[in-house]
Short mmCIF file of C-alpha atoms in Angstrom, two decimals:
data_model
loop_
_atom_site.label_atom_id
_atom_site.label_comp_id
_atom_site.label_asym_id
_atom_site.label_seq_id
_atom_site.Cartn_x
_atom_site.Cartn_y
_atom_site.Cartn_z
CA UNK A 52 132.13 9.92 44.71
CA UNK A 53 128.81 9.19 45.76
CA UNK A 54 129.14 5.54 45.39
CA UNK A 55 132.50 5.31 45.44
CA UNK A 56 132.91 7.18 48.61
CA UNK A 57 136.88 8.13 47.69
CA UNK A 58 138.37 9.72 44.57
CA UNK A 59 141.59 10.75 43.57
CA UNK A 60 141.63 14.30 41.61
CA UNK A 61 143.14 12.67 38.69
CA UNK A 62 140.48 10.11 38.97
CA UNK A 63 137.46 12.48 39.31
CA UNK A 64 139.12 14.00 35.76
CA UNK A 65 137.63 11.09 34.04
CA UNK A 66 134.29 11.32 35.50
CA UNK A 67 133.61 15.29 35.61
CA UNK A 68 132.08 16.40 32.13
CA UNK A 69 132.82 13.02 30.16
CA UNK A 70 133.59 14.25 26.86
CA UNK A 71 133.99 17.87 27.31
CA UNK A 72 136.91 18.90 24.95
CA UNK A 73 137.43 22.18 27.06
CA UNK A 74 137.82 19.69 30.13
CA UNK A 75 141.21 20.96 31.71
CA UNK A 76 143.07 20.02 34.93
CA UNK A 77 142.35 23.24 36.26
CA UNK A 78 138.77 23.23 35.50
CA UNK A 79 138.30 20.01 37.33
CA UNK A 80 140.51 21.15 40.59
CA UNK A 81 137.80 23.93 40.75
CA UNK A 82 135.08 21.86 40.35
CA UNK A 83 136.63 19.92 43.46
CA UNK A 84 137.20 22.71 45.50
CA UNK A 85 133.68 24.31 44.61
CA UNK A 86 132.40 20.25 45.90
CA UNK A 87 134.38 20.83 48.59
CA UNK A 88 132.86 24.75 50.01
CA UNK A 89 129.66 23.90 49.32
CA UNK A 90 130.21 20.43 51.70
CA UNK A 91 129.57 17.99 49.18
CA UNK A 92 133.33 16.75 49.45
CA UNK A 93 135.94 17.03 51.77
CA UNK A 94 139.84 17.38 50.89
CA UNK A 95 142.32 15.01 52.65
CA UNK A 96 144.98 16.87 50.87
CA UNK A 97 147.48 15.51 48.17
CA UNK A 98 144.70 15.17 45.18
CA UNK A 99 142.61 12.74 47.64
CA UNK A 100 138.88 13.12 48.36
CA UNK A 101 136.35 11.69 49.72
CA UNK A 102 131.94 12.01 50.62
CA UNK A 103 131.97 14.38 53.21
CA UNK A 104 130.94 12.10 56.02
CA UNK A 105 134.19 9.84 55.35
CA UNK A 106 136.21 13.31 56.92
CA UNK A 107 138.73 12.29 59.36
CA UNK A 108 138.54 8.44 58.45
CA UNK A 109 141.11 6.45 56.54
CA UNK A 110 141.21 6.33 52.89
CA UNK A 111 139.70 3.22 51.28
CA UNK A 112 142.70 1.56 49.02
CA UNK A 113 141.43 -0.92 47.55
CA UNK A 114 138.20 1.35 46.14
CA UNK A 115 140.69 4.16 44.88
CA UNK A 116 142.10 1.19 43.25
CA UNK A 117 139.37 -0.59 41.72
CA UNK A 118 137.98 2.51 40.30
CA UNK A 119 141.62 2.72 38.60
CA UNK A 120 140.90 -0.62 37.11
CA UNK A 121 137.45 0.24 36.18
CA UNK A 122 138.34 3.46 34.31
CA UNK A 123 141.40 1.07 32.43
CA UNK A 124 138.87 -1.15 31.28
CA UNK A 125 135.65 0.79 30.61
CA UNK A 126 137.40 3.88 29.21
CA UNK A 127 134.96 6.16 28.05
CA UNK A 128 132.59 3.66 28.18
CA UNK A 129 131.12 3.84 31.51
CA UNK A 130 126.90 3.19 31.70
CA UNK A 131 126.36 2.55 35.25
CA UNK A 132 128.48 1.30 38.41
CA UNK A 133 127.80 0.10 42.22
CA UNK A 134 130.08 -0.21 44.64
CA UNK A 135 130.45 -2.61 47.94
CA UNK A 136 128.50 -5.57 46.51
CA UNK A 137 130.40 -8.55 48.58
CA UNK A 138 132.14 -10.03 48.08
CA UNK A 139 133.06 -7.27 45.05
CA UNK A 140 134.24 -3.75 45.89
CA UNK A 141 133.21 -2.47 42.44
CA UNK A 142 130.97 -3.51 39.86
CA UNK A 143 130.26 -1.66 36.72
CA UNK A 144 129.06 -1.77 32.72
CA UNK A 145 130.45 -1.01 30.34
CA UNK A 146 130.18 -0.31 26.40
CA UNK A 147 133.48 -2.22 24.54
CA UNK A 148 133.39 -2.66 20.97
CA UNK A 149 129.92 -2.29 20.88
CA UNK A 150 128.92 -4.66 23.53
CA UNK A 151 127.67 -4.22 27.48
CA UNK A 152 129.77 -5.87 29.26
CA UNK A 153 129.36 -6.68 33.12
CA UNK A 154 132.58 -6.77 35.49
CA UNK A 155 133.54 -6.78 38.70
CA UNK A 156 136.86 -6.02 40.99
CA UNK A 157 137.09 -7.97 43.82
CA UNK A 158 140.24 -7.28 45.57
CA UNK A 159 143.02 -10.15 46.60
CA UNK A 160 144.69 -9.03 50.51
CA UNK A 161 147.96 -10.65 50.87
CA UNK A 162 147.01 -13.90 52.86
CA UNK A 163 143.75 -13.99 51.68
CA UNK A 164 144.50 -15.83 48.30
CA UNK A 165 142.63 -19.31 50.19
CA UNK A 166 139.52 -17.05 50.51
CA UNK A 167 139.61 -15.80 47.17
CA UNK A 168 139.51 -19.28 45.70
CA UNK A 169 137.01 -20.28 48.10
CA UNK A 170 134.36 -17.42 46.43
CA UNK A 171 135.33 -18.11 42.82
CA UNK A 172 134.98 -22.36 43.31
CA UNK A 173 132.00 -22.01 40.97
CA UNK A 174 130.78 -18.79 38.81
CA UNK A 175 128.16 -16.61 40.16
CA UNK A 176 124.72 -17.71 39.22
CA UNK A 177 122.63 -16.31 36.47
CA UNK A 178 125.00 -13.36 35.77
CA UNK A 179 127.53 -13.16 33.26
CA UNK A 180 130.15 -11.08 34.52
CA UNK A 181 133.89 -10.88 34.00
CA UNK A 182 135.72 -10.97 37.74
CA UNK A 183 138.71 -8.65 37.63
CA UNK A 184 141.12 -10.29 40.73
CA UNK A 185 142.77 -7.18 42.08
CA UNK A 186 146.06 -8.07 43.29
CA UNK A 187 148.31 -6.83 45.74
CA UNK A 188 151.31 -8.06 43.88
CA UNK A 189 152.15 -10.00 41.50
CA UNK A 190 153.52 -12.41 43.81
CA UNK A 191 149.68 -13.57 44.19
CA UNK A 192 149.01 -14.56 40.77
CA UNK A 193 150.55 -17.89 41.53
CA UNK A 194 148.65 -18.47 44.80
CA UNK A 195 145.54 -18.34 43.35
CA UNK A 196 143.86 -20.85 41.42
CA UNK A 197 140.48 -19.88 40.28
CA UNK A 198 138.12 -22.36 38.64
CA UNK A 199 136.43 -20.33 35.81
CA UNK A 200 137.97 -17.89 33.64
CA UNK A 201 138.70 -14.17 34.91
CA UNK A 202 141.55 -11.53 35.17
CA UNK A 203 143.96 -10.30 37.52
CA UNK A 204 145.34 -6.72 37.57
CA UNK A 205 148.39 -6.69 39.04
CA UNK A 206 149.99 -3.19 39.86
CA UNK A 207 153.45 -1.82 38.60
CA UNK A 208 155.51 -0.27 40.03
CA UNK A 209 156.14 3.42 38.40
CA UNK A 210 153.60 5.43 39.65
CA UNK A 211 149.67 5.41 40.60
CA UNK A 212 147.14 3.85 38.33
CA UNK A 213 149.23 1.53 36.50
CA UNK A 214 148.17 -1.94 36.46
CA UNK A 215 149.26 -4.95 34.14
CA UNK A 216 146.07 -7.53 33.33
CA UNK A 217 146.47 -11.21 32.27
CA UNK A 218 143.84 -14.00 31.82
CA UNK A 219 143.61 -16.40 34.47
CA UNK A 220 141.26 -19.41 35.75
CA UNK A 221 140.31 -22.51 33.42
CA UNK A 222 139.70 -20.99 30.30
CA UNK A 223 138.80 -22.70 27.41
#
């Protein structure tokens, strides 16, 4: 929550005592409200929190939803993340199959598909790093037409933290 600044309860789940087999729901609610007495969280009420200086303010959407995508993709995988690096919202490592990989969310508003196509004209230099379009809708997928290979997550509908991912861009 630190660098995320938001969390959803079901969210923090996944990051409070990775790999604790006595891990319950329950366990991790307390956790959040013991965060939340002490002032190192603050509730917004229905499973949403957030740093306590973010009390009061809006909820960032599209960080609760890149740190849906990122816990998709790195599962239990997870070595480091940062978040707000423009023109990304979340960028993280993660351990697949063996392998770091290096990825990053950036997030697609509806109308701002031009935009989008405009940053990802040519890959970022020196880093190799999957870019993980975060869609609105699926809708978008056809506006956009990125020049190197990278994925969109598109969301379904059915519930929170459900997101469909396909390969886009020129791949080879």
């Amino acid at each position: 929550m630190k660098k995320t600044g938001w969390l959803y309860g079901r969210q923090a789940y996944r990051f409070l005592r990775p790999g604790d087999e006595r891990k319950t729901p329950e366990l991790v609610a307390a956790s959040l409200r013991q965060l939340c007495y002490i002032g190192k969280a603050a509730d917004h009420g229905k499973g949403l929190y957030s740093r306590p200086d973010l009390r009061g303010k809006e909820p960032d959407v599209w960080m609760l939803a890149a740190v849906d995508v990122m816990q998709d993709l790195a599962g239990g995988g997870l070595l480091d993340l940062a978040a707000d690096r423009p023109p990304y919202k979340l960028c993280f490592l993660a351990q697949r199959d063996g392998e770091v990989a290096s990825m990053a969310v950036l997030p697609v508003p509806p109308g701002g598909e031009a935009h989008t196509d405009f940053l990802l004209e040519r890959p970022p230099e020196g880093v190799d790093r999957t870019v993980i379009l975060l869609l609105a809708y699926g809708g978008q997928r056809d506006l956009l037409h990125p020049k190197y290979p990278c994925y969109f997550a598109v969301p379904e509908s059915g519930g929170p933290a459900r997101y469909r991912y396909y390969k886009g861009g020129e791949a080879p």
